[in-house]
CSV table of C-alpha atoms in Angstrom, one decimal:
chain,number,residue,atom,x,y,z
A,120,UNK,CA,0.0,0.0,0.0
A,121,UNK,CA,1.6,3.5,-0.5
A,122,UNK,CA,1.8,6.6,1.8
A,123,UNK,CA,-1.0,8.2,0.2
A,124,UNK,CA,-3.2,5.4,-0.1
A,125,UNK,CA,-2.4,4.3,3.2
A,126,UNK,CA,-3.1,8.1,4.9
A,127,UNK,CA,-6.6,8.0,2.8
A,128,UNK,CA,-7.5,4.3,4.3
A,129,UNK,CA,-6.5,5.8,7.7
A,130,UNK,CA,-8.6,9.0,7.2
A,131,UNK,CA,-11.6,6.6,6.4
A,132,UNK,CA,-11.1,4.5,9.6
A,133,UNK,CA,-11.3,7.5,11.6
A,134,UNK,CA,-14.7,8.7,10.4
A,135,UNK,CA,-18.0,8.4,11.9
A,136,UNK,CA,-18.7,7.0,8.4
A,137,UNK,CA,-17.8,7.2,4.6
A,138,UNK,CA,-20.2,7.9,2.0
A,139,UNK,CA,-19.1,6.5,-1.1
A,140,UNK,CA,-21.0,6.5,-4.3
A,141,UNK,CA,-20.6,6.1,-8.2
A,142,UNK,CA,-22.4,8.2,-10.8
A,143,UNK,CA,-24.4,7.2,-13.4
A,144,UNK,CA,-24.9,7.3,-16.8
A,145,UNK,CA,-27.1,10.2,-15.7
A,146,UNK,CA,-24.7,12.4,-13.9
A,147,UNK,CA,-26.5,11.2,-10.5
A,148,UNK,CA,-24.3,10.5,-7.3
A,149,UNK,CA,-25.6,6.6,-6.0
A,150,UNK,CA,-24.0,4.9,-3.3
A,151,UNK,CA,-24.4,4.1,0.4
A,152,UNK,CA,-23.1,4.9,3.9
A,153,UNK,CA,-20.6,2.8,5.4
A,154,UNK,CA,-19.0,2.1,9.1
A,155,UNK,CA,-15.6,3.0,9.1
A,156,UNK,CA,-14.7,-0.8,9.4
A,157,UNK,CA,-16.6,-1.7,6.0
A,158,UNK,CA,-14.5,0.8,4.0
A,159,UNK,CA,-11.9,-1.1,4.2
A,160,UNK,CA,-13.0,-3.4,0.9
A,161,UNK,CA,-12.5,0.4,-1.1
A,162,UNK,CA,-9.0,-0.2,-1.1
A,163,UNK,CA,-9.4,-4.1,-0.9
A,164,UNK,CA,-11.4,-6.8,-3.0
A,165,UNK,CA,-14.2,-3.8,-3.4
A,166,UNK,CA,-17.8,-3.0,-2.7
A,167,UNK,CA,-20.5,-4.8,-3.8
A,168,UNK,CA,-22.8,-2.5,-5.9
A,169,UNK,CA,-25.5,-4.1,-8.8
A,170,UNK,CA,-24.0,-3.5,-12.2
A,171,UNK,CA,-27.9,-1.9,-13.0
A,172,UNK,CA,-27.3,1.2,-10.6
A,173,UNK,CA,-25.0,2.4,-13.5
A,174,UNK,CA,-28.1,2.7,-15.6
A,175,UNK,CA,-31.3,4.0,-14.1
A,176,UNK,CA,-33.3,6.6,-15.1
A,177,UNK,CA,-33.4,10.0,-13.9
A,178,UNK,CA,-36.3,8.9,-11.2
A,179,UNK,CA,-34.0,5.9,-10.0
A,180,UNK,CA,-36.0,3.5,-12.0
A,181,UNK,CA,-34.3,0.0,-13.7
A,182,UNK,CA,-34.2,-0.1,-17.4
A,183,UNK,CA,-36.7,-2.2,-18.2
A,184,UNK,CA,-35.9,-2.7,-22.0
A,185,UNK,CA,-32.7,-4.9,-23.3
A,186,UNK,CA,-33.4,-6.8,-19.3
A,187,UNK,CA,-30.2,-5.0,-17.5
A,188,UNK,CA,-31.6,-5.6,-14.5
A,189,UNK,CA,-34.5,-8.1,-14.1
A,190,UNK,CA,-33.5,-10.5,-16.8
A,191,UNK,CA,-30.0,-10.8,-15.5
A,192,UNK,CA,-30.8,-11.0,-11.7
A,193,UNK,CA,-29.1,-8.4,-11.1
A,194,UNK,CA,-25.9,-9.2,-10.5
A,195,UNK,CA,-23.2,-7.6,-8.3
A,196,UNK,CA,-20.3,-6.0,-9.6
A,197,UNK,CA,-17.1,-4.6,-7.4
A,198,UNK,CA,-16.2,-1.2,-6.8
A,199,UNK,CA,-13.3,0.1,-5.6
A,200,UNK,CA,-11.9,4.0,-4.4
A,201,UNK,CA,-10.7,6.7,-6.3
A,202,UNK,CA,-7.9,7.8,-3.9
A,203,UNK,CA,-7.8,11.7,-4.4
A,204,UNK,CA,-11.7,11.6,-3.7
A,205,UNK,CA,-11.0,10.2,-0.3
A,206,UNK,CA,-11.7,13.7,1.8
A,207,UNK,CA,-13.7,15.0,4.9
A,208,UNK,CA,-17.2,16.3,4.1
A,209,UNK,CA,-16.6,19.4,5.6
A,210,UNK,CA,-20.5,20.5,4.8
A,211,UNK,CA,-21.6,17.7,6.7
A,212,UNK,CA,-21.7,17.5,10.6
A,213,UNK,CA,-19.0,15.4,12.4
A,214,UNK,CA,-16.8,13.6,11.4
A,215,UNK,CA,-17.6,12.0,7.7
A,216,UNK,CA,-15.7,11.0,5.0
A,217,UNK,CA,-16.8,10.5,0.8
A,218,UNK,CA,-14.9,8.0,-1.6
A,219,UNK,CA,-16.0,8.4,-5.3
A,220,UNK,CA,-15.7,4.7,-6.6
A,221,UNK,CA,-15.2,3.1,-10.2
A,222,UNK,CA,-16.3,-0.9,-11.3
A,223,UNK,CA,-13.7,-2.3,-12.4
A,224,UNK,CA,-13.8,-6.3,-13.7
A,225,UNK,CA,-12.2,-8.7,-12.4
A,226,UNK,CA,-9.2,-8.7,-15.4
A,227,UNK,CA,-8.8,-5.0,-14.2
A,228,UNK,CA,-11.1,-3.1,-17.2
A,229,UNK,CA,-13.5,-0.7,-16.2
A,230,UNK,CA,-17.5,-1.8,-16.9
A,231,UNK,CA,-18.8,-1.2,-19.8
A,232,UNK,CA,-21.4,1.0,-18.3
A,233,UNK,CA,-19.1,2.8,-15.6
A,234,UNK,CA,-19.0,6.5,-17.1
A,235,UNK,CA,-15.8,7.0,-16.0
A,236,UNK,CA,-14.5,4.2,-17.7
A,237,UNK,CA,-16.1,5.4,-21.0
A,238,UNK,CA,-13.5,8.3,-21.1
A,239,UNK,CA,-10.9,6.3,-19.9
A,240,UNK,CA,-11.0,4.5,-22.7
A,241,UNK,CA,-10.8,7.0,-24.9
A,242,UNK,CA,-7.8,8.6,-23.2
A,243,UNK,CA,-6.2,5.1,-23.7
A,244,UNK,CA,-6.6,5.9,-27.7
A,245,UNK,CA,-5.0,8.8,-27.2
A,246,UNK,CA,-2.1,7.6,-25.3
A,247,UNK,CA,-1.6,4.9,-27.9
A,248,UNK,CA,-1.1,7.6,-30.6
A,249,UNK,CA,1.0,9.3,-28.4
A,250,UNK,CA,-1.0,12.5,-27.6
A,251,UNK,CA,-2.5,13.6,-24.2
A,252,UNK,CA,-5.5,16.1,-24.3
A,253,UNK,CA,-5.2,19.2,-21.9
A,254,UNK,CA,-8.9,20.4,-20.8
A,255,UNK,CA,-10.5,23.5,-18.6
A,256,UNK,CA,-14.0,23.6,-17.8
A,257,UNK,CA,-16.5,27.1,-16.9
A,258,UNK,CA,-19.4,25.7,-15.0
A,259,UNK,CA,-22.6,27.5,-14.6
A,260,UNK,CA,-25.2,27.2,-11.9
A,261,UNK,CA,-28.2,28.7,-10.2
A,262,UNK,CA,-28.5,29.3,-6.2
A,263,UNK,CA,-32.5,29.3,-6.2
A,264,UNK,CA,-34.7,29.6,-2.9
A,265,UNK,CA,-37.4,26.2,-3.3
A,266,UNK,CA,-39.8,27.8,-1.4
A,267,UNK,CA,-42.9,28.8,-2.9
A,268,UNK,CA,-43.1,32.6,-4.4
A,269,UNK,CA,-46.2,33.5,-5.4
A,270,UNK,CA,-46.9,30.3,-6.8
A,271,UNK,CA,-43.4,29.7,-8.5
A,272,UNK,CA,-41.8,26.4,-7.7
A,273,UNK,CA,-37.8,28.2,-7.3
A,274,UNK,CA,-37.7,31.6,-6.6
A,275,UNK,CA,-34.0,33.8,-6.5
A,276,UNK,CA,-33.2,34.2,-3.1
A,277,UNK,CA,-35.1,37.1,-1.8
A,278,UNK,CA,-37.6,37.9,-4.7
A,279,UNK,CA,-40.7,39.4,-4.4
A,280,UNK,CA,-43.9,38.6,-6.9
A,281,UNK,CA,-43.1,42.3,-8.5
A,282,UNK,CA,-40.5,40.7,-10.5
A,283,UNK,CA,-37.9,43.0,-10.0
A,284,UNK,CA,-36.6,42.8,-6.6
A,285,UNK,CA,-34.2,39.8,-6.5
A,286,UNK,CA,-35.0,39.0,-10.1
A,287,UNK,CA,-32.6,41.6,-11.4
A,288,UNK,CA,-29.5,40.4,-13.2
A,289,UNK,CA,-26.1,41.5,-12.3
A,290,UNK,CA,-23.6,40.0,-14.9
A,291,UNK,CA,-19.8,40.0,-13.6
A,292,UNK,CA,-21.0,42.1,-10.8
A,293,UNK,CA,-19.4,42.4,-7.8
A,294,UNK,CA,-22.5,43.1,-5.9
A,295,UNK,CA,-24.0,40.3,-6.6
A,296,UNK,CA,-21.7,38.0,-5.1
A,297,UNK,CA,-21.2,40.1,-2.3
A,298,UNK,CA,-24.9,39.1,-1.6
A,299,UNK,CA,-24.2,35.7,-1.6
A,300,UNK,CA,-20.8,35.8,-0.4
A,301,UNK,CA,-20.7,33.4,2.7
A,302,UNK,CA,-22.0,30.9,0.3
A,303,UNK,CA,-19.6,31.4,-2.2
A,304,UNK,CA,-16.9,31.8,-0.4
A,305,UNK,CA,-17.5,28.4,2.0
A,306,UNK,CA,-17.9,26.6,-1.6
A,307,UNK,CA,-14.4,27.9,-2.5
A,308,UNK,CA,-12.8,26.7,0.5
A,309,UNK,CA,-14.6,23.6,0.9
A,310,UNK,CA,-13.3,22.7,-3.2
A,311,UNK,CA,-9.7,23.8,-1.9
A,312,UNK,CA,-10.3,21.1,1.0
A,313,UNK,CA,-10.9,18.3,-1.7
A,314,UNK,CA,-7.6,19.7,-4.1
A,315,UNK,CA,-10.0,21.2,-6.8
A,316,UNK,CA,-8.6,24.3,-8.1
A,317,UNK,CA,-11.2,26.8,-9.0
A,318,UNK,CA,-9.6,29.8,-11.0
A,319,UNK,CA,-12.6,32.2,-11.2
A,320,UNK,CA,-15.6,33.1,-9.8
A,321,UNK,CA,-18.3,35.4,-11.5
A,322,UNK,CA,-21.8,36.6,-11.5
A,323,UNK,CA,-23.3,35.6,-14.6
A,324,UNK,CA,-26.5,36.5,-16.8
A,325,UNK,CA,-29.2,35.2,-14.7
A,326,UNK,CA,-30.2,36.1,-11.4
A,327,UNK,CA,-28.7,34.5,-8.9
A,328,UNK,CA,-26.5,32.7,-11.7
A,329,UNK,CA,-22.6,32.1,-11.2
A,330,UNK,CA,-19.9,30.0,-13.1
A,331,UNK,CA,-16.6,28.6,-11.8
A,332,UNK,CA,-13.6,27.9,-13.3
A,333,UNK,CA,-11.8,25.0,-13.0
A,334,UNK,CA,-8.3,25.2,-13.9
A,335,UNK,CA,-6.8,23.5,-17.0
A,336,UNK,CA,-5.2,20.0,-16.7
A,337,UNK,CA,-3.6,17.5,-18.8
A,338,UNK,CA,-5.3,14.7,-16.5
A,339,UNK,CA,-8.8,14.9,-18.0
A,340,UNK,CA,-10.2,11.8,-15.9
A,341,UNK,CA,-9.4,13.9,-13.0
A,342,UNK,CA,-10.5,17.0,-14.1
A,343,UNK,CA,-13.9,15.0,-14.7
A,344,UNK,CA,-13.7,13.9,-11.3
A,345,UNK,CA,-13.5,17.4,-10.0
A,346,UNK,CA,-16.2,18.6,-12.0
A,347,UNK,CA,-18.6,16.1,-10.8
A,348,UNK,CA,-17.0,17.1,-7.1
A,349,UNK,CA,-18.0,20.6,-7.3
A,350,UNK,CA,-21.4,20.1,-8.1
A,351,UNK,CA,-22.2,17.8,-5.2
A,352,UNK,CA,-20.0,20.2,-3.1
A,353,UNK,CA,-21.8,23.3,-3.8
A,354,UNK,CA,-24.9,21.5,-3.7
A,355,UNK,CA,-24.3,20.5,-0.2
A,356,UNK,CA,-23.2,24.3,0.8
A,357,UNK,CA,-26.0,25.7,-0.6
A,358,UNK,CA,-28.4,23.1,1.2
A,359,UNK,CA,-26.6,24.2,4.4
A,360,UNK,CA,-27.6,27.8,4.3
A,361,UNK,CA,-31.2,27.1,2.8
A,362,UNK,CA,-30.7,27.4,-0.8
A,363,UNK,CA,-31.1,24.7,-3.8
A,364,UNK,CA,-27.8,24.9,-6.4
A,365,UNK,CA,-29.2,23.4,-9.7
A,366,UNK,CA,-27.5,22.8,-12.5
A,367,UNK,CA,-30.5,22.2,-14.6
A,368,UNK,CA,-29.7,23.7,-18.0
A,369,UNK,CA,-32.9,26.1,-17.8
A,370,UNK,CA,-34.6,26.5,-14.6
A,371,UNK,CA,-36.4,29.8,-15.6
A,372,UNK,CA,-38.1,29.7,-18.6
A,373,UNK,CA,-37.1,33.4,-19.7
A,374,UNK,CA,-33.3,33.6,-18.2
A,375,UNK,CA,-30.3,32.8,-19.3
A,376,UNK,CA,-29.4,29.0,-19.1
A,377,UNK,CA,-27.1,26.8,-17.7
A,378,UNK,CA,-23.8,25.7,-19.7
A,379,UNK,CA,-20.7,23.8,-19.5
A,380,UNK,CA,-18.1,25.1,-21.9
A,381,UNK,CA,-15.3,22.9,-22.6
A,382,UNK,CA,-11.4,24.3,-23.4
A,383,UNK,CA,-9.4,21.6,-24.8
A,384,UNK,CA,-5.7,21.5,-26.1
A,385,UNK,CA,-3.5,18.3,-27.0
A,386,UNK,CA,0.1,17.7,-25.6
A,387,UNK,CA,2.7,15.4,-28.2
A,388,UNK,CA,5.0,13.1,-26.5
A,389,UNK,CA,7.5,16.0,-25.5
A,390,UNK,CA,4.3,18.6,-24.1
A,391,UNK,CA,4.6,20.4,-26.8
A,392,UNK,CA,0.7,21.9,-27.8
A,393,UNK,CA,0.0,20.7,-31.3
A,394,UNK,CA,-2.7,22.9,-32.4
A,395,UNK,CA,-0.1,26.1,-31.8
A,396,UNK,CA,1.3,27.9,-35.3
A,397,UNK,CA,0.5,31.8,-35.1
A,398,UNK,CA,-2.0,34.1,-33.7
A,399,UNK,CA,-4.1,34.5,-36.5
A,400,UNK,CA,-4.6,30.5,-37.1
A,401,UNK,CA,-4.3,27.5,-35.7
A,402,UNK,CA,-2.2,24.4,-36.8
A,403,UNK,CA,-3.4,22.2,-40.1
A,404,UNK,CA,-3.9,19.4,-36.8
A,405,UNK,CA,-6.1,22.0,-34.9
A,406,UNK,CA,-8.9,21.8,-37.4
A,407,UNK,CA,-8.9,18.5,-38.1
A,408,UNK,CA,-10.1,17.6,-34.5
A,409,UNK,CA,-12.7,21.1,-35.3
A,410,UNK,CA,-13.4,18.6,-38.3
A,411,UNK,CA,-14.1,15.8,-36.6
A,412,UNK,CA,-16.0,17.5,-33.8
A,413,UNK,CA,-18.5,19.2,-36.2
A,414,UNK,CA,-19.4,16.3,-37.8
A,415,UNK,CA,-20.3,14.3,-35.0
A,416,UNK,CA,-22.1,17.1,-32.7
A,417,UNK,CA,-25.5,16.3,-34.2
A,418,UNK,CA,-24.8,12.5,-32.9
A,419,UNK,CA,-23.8,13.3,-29.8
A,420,UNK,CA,-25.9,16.1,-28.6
A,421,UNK,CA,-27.3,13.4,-26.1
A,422,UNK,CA,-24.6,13.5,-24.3
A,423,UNK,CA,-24.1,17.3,-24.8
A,424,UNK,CA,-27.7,18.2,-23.7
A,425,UNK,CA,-29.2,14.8,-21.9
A,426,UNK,CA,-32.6,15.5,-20.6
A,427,UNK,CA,-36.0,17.0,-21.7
A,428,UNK,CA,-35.2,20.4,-20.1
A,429,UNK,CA,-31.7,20.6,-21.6
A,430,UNK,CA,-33.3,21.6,-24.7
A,431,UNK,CA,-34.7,24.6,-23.2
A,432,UNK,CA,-31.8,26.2,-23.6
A,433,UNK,CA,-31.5,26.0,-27.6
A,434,UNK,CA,-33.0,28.7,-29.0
A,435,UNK,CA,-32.0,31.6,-32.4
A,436,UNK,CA,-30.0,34.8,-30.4
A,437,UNK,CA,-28.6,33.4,-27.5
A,438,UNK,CA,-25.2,31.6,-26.6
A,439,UNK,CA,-26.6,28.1,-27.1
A,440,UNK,CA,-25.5,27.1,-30.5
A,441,UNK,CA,-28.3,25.2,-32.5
A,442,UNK,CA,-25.8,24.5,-35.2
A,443,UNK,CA,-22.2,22.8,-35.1
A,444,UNK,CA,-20.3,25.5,-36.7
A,445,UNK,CA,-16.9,27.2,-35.7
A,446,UNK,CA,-15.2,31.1,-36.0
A,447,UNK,CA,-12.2,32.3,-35.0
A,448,UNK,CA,-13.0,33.7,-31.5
A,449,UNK,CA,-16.7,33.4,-32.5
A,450,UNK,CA,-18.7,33.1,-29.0
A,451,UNK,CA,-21.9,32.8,-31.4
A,452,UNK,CA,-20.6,29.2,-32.7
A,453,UNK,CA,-20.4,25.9,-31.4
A,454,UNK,CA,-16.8,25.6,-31.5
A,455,UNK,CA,-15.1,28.9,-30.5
A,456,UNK,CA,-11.3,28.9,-31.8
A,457,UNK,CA,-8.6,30.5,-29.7
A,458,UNK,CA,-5.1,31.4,-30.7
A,459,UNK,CA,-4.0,35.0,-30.0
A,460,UNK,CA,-2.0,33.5,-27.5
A,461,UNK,CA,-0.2,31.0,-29.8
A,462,UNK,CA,1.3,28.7,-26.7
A,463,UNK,CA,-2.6,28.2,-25.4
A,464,UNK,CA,-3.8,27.7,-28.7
A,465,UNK,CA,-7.2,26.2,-28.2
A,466,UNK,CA,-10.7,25.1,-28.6
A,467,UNK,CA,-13.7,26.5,-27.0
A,468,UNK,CA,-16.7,23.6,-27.1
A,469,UNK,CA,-19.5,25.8,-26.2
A,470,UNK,CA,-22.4,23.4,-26.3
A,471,UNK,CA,-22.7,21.1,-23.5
A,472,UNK,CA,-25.6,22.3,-20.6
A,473,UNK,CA,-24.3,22.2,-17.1
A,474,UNK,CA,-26.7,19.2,-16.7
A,475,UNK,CA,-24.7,16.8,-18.7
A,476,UNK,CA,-22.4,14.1,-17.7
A,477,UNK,CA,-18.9,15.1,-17.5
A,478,UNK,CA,-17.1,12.1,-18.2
A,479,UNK,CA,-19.6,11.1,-21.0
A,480,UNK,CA,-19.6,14.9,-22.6
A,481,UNK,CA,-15.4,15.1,-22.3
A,482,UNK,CA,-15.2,11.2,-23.8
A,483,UNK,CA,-17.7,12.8,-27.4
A,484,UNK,CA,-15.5,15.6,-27.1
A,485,UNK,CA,-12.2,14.0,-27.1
A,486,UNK,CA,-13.5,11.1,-29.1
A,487,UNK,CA,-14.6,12.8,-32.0
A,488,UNK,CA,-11.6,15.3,-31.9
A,489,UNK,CA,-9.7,12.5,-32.3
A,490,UNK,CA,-11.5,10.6,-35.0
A,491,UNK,CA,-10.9,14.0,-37.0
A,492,UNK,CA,-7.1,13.8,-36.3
A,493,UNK,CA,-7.2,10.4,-37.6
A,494,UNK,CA,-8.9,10.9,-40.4
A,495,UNK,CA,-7.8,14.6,-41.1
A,496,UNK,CA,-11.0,16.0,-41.8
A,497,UNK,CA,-12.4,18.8,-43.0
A,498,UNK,CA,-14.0,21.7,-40.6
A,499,UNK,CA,-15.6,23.9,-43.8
A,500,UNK,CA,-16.0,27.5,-43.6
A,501,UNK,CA,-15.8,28.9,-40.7
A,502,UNK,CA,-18.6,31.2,-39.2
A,503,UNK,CA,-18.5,35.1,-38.9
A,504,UNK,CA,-20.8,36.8,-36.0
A,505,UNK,CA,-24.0,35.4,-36.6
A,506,UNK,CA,-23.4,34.8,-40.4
A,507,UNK,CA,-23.3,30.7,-39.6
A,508,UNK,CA,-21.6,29.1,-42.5
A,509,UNK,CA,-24.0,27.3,-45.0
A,510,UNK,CA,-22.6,23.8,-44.7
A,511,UNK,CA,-22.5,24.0,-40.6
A,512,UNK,CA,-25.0,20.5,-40.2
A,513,UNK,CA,-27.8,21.5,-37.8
A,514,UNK,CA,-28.4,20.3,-34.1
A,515,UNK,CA,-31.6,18.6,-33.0
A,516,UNK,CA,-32.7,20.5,-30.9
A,517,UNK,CA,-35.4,18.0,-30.1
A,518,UNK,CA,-34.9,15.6,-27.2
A,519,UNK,CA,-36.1,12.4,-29.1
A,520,UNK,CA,-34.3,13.3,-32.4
A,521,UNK,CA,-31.4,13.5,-30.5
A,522,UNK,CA,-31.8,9.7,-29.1
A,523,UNK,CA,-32.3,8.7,-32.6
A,524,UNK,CA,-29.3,10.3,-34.2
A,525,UNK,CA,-27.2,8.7,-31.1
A,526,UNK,CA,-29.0,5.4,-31.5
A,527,UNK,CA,-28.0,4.8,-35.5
A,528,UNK,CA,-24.7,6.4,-35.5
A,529,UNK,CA,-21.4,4.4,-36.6
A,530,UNK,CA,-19.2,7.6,-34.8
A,531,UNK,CA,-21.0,6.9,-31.5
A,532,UNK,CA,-20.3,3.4,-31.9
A,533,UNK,CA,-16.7,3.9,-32.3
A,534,UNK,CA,-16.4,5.9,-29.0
A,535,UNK,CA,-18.7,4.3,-26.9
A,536,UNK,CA,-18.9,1.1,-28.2
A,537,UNK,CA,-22.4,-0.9,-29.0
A,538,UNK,CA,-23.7,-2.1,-26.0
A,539,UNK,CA,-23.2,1.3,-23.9
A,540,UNK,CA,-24.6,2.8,-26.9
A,541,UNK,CA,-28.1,0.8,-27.1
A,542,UNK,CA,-28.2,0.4,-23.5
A,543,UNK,CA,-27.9,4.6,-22.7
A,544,UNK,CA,-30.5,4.7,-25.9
A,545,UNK,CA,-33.1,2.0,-23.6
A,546,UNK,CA,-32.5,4.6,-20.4
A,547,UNK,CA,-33.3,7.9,-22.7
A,548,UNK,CA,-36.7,6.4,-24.1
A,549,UNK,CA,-37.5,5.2,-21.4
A,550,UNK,CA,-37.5,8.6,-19.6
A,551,UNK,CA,-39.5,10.0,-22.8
A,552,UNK,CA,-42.0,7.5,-22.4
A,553,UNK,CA,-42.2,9.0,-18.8
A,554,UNK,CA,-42.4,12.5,-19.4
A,555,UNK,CA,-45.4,12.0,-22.2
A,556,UNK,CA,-47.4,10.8,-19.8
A,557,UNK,CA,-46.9,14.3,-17.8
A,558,UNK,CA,-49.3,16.8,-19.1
A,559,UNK,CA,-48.3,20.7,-18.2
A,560,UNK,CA,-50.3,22.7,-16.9
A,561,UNK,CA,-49.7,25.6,-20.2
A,562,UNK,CA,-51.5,22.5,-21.9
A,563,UNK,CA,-54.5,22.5,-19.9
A,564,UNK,CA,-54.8,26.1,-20.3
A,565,UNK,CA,-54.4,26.1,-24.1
A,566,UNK,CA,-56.4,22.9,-25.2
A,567,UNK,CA,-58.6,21.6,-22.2
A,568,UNK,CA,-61.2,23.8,-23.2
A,569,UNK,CA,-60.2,25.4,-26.6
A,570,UNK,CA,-59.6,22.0,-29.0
């Protein structure tokens, strides 16, 4: 055992318990609480956790098509620790430790269905070709008050039913996190406590809106890891002082949504960044991975926008791309290219919602990046402003469509494989069938008496 596994194992034993968890395909944190003698198997033969927990629906519910579950008996699988995860809850009250865990098999491959071992895969193909991607991530979020206002759900914190006070938007204003500033800043520290580096902190376009920047790394499992981390940590802190932070991608129907833009780089074998030439362009290698990026978005906007609300945020005129198209520091596009400063020549990947999955949004990412290296491909013309290039292919911007395009396509099957890729398709129809079974209450105005 080494030092620093051996110091985590001991900061485990001396807990009043350890809550350790996985996430699913869906993003969502599962797991159980465990006596500090238990969490000894996290750094030993493993947990037992059912292989189905991987893929429930967004309620919880098993899968019922393709049988992952019931027709299987739902068999155990083995999960083990991921060591830097090992830290106190310092939200929580006494003494308690979390352990983010990962299902391995018993040859020492992650499952198939384990979300972090879908990127881990693909960082493998990258390390084979002798490349390593280099990745920073701006996180948006809401802090919303859940009691009722005025017969709204959420509510900013302090709002009356004027709809001004507390409603107003203060974008990169200091004021407005001075409002919420024992929030924010316990959040910082309490990310500092766990070893996630946070760069920035701003207001941003809604109210009560912020996004967090999490600094650039060359490990992108881990930086996965920590972006999954902040969530539940800021979650947590805001619980503690009587707020709700959501990340759903629109939470008020006429503010500004939720995203999760992606910067990503790649390193050769000597570190050297090989989309770098000058400041007015990129490398020839830079747009290939634009190339192969654009081509796939429409297939993997599933992963990029996974639930019926994500498509709230997809509209003509605002920062939400609804075609996969790329400009030269072009904040209007899907893919944003960077390279004033030629040594941090990048990529901006500007479409994700804040409610994704961040291993399964960083593996389509890096996955079709890479397919475009390999095959050199073409990005076409780039966009200018809003003047989208004609051949940029358009997004669907329908929750269903985008199951379907995920469903049929040979470029998801290459980066996620078959059986992740009809199994995740089972869990998203599913949820569909759910939610048309829901009937709004906009459609019982408009049609209950007027059809």
């Amino acid at each position: 055992m080494t030092e620093d596994i051996a110091a985590k194992a001991a900061l485990m034993a001396q807990s009043d318990f350890v809550e350790a968890f996985i996430v699913d395909v869906n993003g969502v944190l599962r797991g159980k609480w465990l006596q500090p003698g238990k969490s000894k198997s996290l750094f030993g033969p493993g947990l037992a956790i059912p292989r189905s927990v991987f893929l429930l629906d967004i309620w919880g519910n098993d899968i019922i098509e393709d049988g992952i579950a019931q027709d299987t008996g739902d068999p155990d699988g083995l999960c083990t620790a991921v060591p830097h995860s090992i830290t106190r809850m310092n939200w929580s009250d006494g003494n308690v430790t979390q352990a983010l865990l990962t299902m391995k098999e018993a040859d020492g491959s992650y499952y198939f269905l384990d979300p972090r071992g879908v990127l881990s895969r693909i960082l493998d193909r990258y390390k084979a070709a002798g490349l390593t991607p280099a990745l920073g991530v701006e996180l948006e979020f809401y802090l919303v008050d859940s009691d009722k206002h005025g017969g709204l759900k959420i509510a900013p914190r302090g709002a009356d039913e004027s709809g001004w006070r507390g409603w107003r938007v203060d974008a990169v204003g200091l004021g407005e996190i001075r409002e919420y500033e024992p929030i924010l800043r316990e959040m910082m520290a309490t990310a500092r406590a766990q070893g996630i580096t946070l760069e920035t902190l701003i207001s941003e376009n809604g109210p009560g809106q912020f996004e967090v920047t999490l600094k650039y790394s060359t490990d992108a499992l881990l930086i996965a890891d920590h972006a999954v981390l902040f969530k539940r940590t800021i979650k947590e802190v805001a619980r503690k002082h009587g707020l709700t932070a959501t990340f759903m991608a629109k939470p008020y129907g006429d503010c500004a949504g939720s995203g999760m833009h992606v910067h990503m780089s790649v390193l050769d074998e000597a570190g050297n960044n090989i989309f770098a030439n000058n400041p007015e362009r990129g490398s020839a290698r830079l747009y290939q991975a634009v190339g192969g990026i654009i081509h796939a978005m429409p297939d993997t906007m599933i992963m990029l926008a996974p639930h019926a609300n994500s498509y709230r945020r997809f509209a003509p005129g605002v920062h939400a791309p609804t075609y996969g198209d790329w400009g030269h520091d072009n904040r209007m596009a899907a893919l944003r290219v960077i390279t004033a400063d030629v040594a941090a020549s990048r990529l901006e990947h500007r479409v994700a919602g804040a409610d994704c999955n961040p291993y399964l949004a960083f593996a389509s990412l890096l996955g079709s990046a890479l397919i475009g290296l390999e095959t050199q491909a073409s990005p076409g013309p780039e966009s200018i402003g809003t003047a989208r290039s004609a051949s940029a292919p358009p997004l669907p911007i329908a929750w269903s469509s985008a199951v379907d395009r995920f469903a049929n396509s040979a470029v998801i099957t290459d980066i996620f494989g078959p059986d992740f890729q009809r199994l995740y398709t089972a869990c998203k129809r599913q949820e569909i069938s759910e939610m048309r079974k829901r009937i709004s209450d906009v459609e019982y105005d408009a049609y209950l008496k007027n059809a």
